[in-house]
Coordinates of C-alpha atoms in Angstrom, one line a residue:
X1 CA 0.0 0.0 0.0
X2 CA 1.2 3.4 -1.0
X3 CA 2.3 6.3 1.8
X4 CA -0.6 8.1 0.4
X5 CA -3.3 5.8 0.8
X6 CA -1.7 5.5 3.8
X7 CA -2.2 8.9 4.8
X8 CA -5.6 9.3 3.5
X9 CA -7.2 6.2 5.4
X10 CA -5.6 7.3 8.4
X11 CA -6.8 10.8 8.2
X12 CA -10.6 9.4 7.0
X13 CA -10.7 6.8 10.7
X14 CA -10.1 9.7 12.7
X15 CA -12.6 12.0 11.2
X16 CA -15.3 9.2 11.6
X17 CA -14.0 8.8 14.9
X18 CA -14.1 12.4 16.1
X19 CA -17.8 12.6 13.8
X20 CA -19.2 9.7 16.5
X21 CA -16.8 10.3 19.6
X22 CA -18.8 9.2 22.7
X23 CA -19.9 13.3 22.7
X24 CA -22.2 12.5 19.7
X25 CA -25.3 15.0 19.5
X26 CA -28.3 13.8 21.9
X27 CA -29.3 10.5 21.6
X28 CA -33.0 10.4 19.6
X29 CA -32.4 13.3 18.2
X30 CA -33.5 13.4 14.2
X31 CA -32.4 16.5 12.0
X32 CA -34.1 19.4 11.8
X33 CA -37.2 19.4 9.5
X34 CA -39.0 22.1 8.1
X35 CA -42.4 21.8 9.4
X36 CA -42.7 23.7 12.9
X37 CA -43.4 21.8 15.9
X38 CA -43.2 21.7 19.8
X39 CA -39.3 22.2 20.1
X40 CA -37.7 19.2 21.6
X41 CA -37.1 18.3 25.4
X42 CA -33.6 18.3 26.1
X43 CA -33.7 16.1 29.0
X44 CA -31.3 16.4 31.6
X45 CA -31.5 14.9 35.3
X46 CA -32.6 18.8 36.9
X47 CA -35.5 18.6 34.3
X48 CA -36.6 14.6 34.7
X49 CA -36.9 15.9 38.4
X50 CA -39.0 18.8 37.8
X51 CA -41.3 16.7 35.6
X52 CA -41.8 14.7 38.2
X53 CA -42.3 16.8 40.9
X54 CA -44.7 18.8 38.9
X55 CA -47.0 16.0 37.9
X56 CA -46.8 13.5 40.3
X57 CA -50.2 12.0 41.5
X58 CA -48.6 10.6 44.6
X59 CA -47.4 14.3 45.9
X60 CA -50.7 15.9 45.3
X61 CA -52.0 13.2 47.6
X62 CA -49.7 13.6 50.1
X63 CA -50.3 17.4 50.0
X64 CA -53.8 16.7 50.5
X65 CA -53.2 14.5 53.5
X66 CA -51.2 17.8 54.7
X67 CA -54.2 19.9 54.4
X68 CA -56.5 17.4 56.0
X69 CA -54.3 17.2 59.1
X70 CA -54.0 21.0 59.1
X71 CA -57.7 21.0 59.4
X72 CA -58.0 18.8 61.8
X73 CA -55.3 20.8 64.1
X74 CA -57.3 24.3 63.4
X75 CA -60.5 22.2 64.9
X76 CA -58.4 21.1 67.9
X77 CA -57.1 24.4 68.7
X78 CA -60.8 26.1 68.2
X79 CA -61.9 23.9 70.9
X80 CA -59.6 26.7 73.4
X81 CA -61.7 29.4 72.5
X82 CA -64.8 30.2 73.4
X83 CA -68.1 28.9 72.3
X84 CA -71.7 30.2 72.4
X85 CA -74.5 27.3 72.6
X86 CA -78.2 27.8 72.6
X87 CA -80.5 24.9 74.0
X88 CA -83.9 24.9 73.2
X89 CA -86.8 22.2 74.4
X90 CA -89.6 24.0 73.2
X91 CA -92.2 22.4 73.9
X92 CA -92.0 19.7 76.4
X93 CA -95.6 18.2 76.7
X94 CA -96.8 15.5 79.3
X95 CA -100.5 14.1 79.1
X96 CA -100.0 10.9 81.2
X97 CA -100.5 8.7 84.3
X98 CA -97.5 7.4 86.4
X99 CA -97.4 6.0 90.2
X100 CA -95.6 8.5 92.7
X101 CA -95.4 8.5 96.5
X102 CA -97.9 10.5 98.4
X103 CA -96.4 11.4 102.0
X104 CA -99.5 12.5 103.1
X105 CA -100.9 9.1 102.7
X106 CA -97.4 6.9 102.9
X107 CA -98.6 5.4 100.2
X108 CA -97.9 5.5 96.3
X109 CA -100.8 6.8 94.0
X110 CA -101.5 6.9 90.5
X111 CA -101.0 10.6 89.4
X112 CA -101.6 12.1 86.3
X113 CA -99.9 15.3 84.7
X114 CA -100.8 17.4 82.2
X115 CA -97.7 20.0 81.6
X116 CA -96.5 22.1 78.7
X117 CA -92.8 23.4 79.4
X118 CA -90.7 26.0 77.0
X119 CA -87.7 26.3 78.1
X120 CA -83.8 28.4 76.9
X121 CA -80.7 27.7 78.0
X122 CA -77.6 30.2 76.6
X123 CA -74.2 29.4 77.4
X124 CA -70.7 30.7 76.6
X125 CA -68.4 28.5 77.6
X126 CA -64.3 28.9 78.0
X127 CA -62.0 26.4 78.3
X128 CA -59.6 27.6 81.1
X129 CA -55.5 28.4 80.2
X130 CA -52.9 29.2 82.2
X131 CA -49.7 30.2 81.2
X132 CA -51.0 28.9 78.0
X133 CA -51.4 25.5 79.3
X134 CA -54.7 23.8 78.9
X135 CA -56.1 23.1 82.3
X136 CA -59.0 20.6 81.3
X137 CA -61.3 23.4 83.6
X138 CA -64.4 24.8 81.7
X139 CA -65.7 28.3 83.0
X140 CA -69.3 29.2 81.8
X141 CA -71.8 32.2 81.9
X142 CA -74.8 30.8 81.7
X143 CA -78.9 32.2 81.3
X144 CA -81.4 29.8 81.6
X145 CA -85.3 30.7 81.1
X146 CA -88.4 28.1 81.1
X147 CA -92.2 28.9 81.4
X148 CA -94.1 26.0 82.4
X149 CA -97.9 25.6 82.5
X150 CA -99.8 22.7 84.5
X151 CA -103.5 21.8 84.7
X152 CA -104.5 20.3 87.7
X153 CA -107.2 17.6 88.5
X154 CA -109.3 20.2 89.0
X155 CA -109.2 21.8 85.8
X156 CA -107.5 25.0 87.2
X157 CA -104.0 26.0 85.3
X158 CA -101.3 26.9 87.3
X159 CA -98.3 28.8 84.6
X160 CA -94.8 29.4 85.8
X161 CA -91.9 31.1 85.0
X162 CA -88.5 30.9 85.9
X163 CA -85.1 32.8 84.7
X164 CA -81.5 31.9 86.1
X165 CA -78.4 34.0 85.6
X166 CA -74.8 31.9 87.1
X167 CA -71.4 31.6 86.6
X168 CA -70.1 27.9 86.3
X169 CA -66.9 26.6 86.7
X170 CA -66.1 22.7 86.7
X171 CA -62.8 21.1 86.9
X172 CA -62.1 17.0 86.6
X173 CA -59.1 16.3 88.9
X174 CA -56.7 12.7 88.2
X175 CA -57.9 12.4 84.9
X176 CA -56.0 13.1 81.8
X177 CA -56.0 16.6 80.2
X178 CA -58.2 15.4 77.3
X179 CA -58.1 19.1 75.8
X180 CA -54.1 19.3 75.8
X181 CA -54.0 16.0 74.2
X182 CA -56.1 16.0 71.9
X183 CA -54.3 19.2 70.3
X184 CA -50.9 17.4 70.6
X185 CA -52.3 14.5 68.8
X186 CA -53.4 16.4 66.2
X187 CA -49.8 18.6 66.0
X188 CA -48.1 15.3 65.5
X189 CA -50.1 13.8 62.9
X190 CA -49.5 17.2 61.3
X191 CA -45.6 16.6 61.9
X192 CA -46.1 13.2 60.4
X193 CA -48.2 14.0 57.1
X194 CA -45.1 16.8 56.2
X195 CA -42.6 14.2 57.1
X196 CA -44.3 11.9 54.7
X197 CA -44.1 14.6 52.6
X198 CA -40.7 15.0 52.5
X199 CA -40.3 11.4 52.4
X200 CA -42.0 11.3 49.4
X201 CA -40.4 13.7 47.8
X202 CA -37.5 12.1 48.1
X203 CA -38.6 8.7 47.1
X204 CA -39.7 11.1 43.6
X205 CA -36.7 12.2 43.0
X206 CA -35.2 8.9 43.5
X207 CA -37.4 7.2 41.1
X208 CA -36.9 9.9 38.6
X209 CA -33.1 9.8 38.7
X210 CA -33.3 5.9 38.6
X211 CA -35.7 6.1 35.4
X212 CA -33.0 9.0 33.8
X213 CA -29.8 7.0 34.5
X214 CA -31.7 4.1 33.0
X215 CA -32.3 6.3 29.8
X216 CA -29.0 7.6 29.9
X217 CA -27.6 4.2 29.4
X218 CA -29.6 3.4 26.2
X219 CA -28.6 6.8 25.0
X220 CA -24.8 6.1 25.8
X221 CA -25.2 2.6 24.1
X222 CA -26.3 3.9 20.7
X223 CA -23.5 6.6 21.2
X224 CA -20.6 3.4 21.7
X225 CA -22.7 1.2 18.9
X226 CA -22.4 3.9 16.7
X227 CA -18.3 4.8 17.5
X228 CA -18.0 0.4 17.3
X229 CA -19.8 0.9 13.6
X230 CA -17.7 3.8 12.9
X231 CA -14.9 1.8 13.3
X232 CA -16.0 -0.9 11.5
X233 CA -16.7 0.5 8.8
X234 CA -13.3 2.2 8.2
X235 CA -12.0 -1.4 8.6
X236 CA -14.2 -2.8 5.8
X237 CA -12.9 0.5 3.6
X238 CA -9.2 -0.9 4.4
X239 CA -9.7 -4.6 3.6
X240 CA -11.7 -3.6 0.3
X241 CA -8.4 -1.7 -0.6
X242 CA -6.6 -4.2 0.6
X243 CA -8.8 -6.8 -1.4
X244 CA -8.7 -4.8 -4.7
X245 CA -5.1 -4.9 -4.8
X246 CA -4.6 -9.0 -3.1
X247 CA -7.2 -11.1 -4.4
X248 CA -6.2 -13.1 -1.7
X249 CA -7.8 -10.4 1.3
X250 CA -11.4 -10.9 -0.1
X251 CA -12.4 -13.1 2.9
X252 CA -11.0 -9.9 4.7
X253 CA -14.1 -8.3 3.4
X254 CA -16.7 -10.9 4.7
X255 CA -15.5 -11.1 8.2
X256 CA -15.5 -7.5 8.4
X257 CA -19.0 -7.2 7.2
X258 CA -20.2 -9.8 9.1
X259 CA -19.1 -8.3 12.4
X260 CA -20.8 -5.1 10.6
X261 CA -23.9 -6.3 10.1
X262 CA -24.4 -7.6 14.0
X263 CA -23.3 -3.5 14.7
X264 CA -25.4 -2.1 12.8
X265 CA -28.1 -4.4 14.1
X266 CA -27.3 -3.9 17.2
X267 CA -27.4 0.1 16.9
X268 CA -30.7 -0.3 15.0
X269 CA -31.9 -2.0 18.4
X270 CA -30.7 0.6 20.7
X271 CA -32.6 3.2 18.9
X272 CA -35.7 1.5 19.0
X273 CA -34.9 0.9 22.7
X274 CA -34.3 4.4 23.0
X275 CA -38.0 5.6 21.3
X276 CA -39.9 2.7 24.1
X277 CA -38.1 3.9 26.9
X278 CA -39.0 7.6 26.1
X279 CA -42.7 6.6 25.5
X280 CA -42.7 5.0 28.7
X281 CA -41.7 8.0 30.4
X282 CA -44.2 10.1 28.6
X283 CA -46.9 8.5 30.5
X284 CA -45.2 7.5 33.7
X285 CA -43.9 11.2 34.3
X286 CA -46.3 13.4 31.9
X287 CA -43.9 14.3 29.7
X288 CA -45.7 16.0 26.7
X289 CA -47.0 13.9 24.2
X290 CA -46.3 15.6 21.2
X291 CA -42.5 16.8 21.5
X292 CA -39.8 14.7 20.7
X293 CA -37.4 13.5 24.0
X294 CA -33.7 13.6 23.3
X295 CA -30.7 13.3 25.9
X296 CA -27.1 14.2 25.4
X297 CA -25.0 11.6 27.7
X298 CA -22.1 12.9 28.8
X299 CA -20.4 11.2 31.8
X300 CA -19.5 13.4 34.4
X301 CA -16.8 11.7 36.8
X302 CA -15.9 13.9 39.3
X303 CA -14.6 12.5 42.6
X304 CA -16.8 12.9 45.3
X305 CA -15.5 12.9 48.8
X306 CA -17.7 11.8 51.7
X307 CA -16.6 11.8 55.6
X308 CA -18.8 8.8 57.0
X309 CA -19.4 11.2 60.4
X310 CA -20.7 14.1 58.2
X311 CA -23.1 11.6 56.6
X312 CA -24.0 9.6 59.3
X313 CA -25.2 13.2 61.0
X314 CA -27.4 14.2 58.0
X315 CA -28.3 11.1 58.4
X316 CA -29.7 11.3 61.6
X317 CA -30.7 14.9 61.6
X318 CA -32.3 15.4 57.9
X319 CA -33.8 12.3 57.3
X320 CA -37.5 11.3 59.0
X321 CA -37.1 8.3 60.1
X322 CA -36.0 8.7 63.9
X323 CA -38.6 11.9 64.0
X324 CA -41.1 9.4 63.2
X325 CA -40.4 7.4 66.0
X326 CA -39.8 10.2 68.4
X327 CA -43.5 10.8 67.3
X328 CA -44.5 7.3 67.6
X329 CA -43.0 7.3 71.0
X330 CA -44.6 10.3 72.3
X331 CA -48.0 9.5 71.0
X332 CA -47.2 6.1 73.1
X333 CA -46.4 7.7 76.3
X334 CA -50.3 9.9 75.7
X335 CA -51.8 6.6 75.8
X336 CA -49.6 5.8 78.6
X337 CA -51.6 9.0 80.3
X338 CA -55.3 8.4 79.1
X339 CA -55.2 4.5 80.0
X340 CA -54.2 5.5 83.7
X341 CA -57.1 7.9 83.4
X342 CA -59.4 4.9 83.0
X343 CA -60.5 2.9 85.4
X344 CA -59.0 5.2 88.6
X345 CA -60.0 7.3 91.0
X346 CA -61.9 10.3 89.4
X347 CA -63.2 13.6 90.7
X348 CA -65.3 15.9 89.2
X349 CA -65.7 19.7 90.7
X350 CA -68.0 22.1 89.9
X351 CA -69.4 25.4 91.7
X352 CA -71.3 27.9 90.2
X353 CA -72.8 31.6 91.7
X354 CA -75.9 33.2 90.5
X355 CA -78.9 34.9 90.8
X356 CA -82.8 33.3 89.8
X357 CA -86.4 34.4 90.1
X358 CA -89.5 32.0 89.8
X359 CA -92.6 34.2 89.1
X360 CA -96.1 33.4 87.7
X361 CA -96.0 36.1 85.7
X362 CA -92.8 37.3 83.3
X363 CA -92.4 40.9 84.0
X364 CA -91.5 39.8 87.4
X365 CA -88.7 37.8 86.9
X366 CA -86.2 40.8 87.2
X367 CA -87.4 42.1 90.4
X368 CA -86.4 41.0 93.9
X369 CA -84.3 37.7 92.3
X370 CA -82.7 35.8 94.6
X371 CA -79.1 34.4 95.2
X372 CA -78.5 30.5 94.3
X373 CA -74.6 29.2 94.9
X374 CA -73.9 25.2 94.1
X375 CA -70.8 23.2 94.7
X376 CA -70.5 19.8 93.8
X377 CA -67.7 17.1 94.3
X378 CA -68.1 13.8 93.4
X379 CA -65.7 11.1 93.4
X380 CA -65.6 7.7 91.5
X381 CA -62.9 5.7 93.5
X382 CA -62.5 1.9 92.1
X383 CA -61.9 -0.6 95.0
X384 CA -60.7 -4.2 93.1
X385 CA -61.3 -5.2 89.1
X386 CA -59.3 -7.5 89.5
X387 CA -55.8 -6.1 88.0
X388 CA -57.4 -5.0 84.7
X389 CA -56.4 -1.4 85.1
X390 CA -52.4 -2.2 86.3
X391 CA -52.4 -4.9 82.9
X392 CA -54.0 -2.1 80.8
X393 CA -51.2 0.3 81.9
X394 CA -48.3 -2.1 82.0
X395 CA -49.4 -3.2 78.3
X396 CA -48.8 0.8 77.1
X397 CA -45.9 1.1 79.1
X398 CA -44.8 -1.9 77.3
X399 CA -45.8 -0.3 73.9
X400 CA -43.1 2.9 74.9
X401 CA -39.9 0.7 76.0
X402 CA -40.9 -1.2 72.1
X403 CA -40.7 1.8 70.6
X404 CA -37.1 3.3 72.7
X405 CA -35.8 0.1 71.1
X406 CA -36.8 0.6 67.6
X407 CA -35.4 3.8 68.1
X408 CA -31.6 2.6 69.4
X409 CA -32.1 0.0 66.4
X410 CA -33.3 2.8 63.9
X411 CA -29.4 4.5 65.0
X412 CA -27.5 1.8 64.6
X413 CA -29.3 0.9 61.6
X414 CA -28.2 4.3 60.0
X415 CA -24.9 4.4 60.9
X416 CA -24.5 0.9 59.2
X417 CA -26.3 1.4 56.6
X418 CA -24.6 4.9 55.7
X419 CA -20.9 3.0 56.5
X420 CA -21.8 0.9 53.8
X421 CA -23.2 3.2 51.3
X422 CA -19.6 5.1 51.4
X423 CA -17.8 2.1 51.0
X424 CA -20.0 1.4 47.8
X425 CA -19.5 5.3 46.6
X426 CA -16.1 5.0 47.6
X427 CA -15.5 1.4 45.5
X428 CA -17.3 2.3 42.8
X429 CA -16.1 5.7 42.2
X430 CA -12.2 4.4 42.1
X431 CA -13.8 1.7 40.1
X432 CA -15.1 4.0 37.2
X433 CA -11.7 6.1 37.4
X434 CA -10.0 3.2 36.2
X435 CA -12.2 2.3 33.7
X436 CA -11.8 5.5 32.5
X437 CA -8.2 5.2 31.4
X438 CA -8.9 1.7 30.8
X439 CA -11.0 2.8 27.5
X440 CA -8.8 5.9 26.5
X441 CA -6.0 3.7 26.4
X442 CA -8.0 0.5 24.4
X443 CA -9.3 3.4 21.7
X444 CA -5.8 4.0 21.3
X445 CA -4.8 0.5 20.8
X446 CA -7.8 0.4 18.5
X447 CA -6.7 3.1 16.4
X448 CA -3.1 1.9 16.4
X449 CA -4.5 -1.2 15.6
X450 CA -6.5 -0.1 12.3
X451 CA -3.4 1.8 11.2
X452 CA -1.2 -1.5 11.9
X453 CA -3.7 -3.5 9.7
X454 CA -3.7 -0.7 6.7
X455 CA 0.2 -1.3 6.7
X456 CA -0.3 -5.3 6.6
X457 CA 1.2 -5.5 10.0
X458 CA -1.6 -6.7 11.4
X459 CA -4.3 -9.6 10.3
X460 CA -8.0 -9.1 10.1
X461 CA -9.0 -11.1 13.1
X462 CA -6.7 -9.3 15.8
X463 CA -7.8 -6.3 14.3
X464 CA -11.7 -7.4 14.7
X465 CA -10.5 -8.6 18.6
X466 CA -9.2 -5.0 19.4
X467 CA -12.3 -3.5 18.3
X468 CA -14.5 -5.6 20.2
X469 CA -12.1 -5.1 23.2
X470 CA -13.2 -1.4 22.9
X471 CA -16.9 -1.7 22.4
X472 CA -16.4 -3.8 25.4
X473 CA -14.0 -1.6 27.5
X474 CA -16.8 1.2 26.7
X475 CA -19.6 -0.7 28.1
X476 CA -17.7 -1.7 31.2
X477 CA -16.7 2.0 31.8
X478 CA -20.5 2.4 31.5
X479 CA -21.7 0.1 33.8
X480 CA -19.2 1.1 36.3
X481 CA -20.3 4.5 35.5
X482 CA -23.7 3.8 36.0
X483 CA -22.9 1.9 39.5
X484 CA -21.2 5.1 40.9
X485 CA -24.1 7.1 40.3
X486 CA -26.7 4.7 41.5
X487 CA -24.9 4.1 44.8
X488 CA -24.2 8.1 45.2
X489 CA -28.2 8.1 44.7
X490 CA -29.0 5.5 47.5
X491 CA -26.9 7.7 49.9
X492 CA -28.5 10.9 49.0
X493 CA -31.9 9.1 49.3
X494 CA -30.5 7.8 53.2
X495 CA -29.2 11.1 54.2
X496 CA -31.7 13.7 52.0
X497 CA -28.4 15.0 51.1
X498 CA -26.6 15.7 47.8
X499 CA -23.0 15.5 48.4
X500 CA -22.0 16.9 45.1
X501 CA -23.3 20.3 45.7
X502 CA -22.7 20.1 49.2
X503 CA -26.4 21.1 50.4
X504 CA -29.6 19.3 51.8
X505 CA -31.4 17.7 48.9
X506 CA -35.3 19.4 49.2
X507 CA -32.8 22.6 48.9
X508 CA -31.7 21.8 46.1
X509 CA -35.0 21.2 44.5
X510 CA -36.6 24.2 46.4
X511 CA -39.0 21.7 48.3
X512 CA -41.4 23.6 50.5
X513 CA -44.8 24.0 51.7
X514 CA -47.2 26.1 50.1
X515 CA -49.9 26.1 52.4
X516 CA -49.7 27.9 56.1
X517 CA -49.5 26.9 59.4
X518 CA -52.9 27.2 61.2
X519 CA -53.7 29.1 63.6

């Protein structure tokens, strides 16, 4: 072969090879055309996240979990202000016999009543806070009005009226603050549905990146399919040279376009795989329908260094899982509180100060009223059931030391867990470095190889080997690639972390709620 066919084969592999370098244009991306259309979506990981975030059925759930809770919590904390009832039994009407004593006789008689009563009762009721503490005390103004008309046997009617005005104040004693917990309860399930949120979130993002890296390996196949065909084909442009001048290299040509063909196959089913996987996505993150999905694959291999204490602490601190069961565990210990309440000694108290008039007729009821005053204790003190109240409590105390322990386990589950995760990052990272320079240096053995076969120093079938060794090398690079960035994802997702920009992950993504706290 002559020094200028030399030169000029030489100078055509490495165009082809710079033309489909592994930064090819975007993988499914077909040339312009003229007719206008939806431009195309350059997808990149930042935007596969949006998409998801913005369309996601499972987050617009989850926010509406948040508001439900957060109307719950506004009920709760209406019940500490105060509230105006109006009772009405209007009318109340009796036409009946019934036996009753008669203690003029000291014996019981058959009486019969005929009664119509109307009667009000207006209340405003507050629940009492001190210090801003929920006491469990109610204080109450109170106005209470009845007019009550009677027939007697006699036919004679006898009307009545009576108003009341009193102040009422009643306080249970060794029973659980009902009021107080009830509000807690309903600021941790609050807590819980925006930890869920976040949760969530994060799960989203994971699945998004998972389903992107996933595309981004098709899409960096076709790019090394079509660098393996490039090459190819610049050796089947060699042995035909080489065949047109020595009859003897035409079987040259067949093995060359045999391996070929299986390329070119293969490339053929990479795109395809490409155009599934992105109609996939269409539907599973509402991508738009009508716009055409490409993705430029560039590998990105910076080193990424991650202290083990750092992440251990986001770990711990940003993540929801031990604030679940710190929620878990205080909603134990309130049933701890309310199952003593049941089944113990109880006291109710209650006094009240007032002024009433009873009158037979209305205009009177505002002159000359008397004073009325009521106090009230009662007690309910349980003698023996038996032990059913000390196995009801010692059954929720036993709840609480569960949950302690699935807390110390949660921490030492973390801490392995994130030990691990670092050794994986750590592994696969050095991993992917090597297989780095691994496939620079087998594209230059394939390239010295090509050149070695155009000057007849090499035969067809170590030529063939070294570019399978590269196609090879290229997907090995990739997969270790791909394993690097799958195992920094399953540490961000246990820390809610993103150690390559150094910042919490729901930062990143600008994660936040939209909706206020009540109050």
């Amino acid at each position: 072969m002559t020094g200028r066919l030399q030169t000029r084969v030489t100078r055509t592999v490495a165009a082809a090879l710079a033309a489909c370098s592994f930064a090819a244009p975007a993988a499914g991306q077909d040339p312009p055309s003229p007719a206008a259309g939806p431009p195309p979506i350059e997808l990149t990981l930042n935007r596969m996240v949006d998409f998801a975030l913005e369309s996601s059925f499972r987050i617009q759930q989850v926010n509406l979990s948040i508001e439900r809770t957060r109307l719950r919590l506004r009920a709760q904390r209406a019940r500490l202000k105060s509230r105006v009832d109006l009772e009405l039994r209007a009318p109340t009407l009796r036409e009946q016999s019934e036996p009753r004593f008669d203690p003029q006789i000291g014996a019981t008689r058959t009486f019969r009543e005929n009664s119509q009563r109307y009667q009000g009762e207006l209340s405003i009721r507050q629940p009492v806070v001190l210090f801003g503490y929920p006491t469990n005390g109610t204080i109450s103004l109170n106005n209470r009005v009845h007019r009550f008309e009677e027939e007697d046997a006699t036919g004679d009617i006898r009307t009545e009226y009576f108003n009341e005005y009193f102040v009422r104040y009643t306080q249970p004693l060794f029973q659980p603050n009902e009021l107080k917990n009830d509000i807690e309860g309903a600021e941790l399930d609050l807590e819980d549905s925006e930890l869920d949120f976040y949760a969530d979130v994060v799960d989203l993002i994971d699945e998004a990146s998972s389903a992107y890296f996933d595309l981004f390996r098709t899409a960096y196949q076709q790019q090394i399919r079509s660098t393996h065909v490039a090459r190819l084909e610049q050796a089947l442009r060699v042995a035909q040279e080489r065949a047109a001048a020595d009859s003897s290299a035409a079987l040259e040509v067949d093995q060359v376009n045999v391996e070929l063909a299986n390329a070119r196959e293969q490339l053929q089913q990479s795109l395809n795989r490409f155009r599934l996987e992105t109609a996939v996505l269409r539907t599973e993150f509402n991508l738009p329908q009508d716009a055409d999905v490409t993705l430029q694959p560039v590998i990105e291999l910076d080193p990424v260094p991650i202290d083990v204490e750092r992440a251990t602490e986001f770990a711990l601190e940003l993540t929801p899982r031990l604030r679940r069961l710190d929620i878990q565990l205080r909603e134990s210990e309130i049933r701890v509180e309310n199952t003593k309440g049941r089944g113990g000694v109880q006291v109710d108290f209650s006094v009240s100060y007032g002024t009433e008039k009873r009158d037979a007729v209305f205009g009177g009821l505002w002159q000359d009223t008397d004073n009325s005053f009521s106090l009230d204790l009662e007690a309910n003190i349980p003698i023996w059931d038996w032990g059913e109240r000390s196995a009801r409590i010692q059954a929720s105390e036993v709840g609480v030391r569960q949950t302690r322990l699935r807390i110390d386990q949660a921490r030492l589950d973390i801490r392995t867990d994130i030990e691990n995760e670092v050794r994986n990052v750590d592994e696969f990272q050095s991993r992917a470095l090597t297989m780095q320079e691994t496939l620079t240096l087998a594209s230059s053995i394939s390239q010295q190889s090509l050149e070695r076969y155009e000057a007849g120093e090499l035969s067809v079938l170590d030529l063939l080997q070294s570019v399978r060794r590269e196609f090879d090398t290229a997907n090995t690079s990739l997969e270790t690639y791909l394993g690097w960035r799958r195992a920094l994802l399953r540490l961000q997702e246990l820390t809610f972390y993103d150690f390559e920009r150094g910042m919490p992950l729901l930062d990143r993504y600008g994660i936040d709620f939209e909706a206020t706290e009540p109050q």
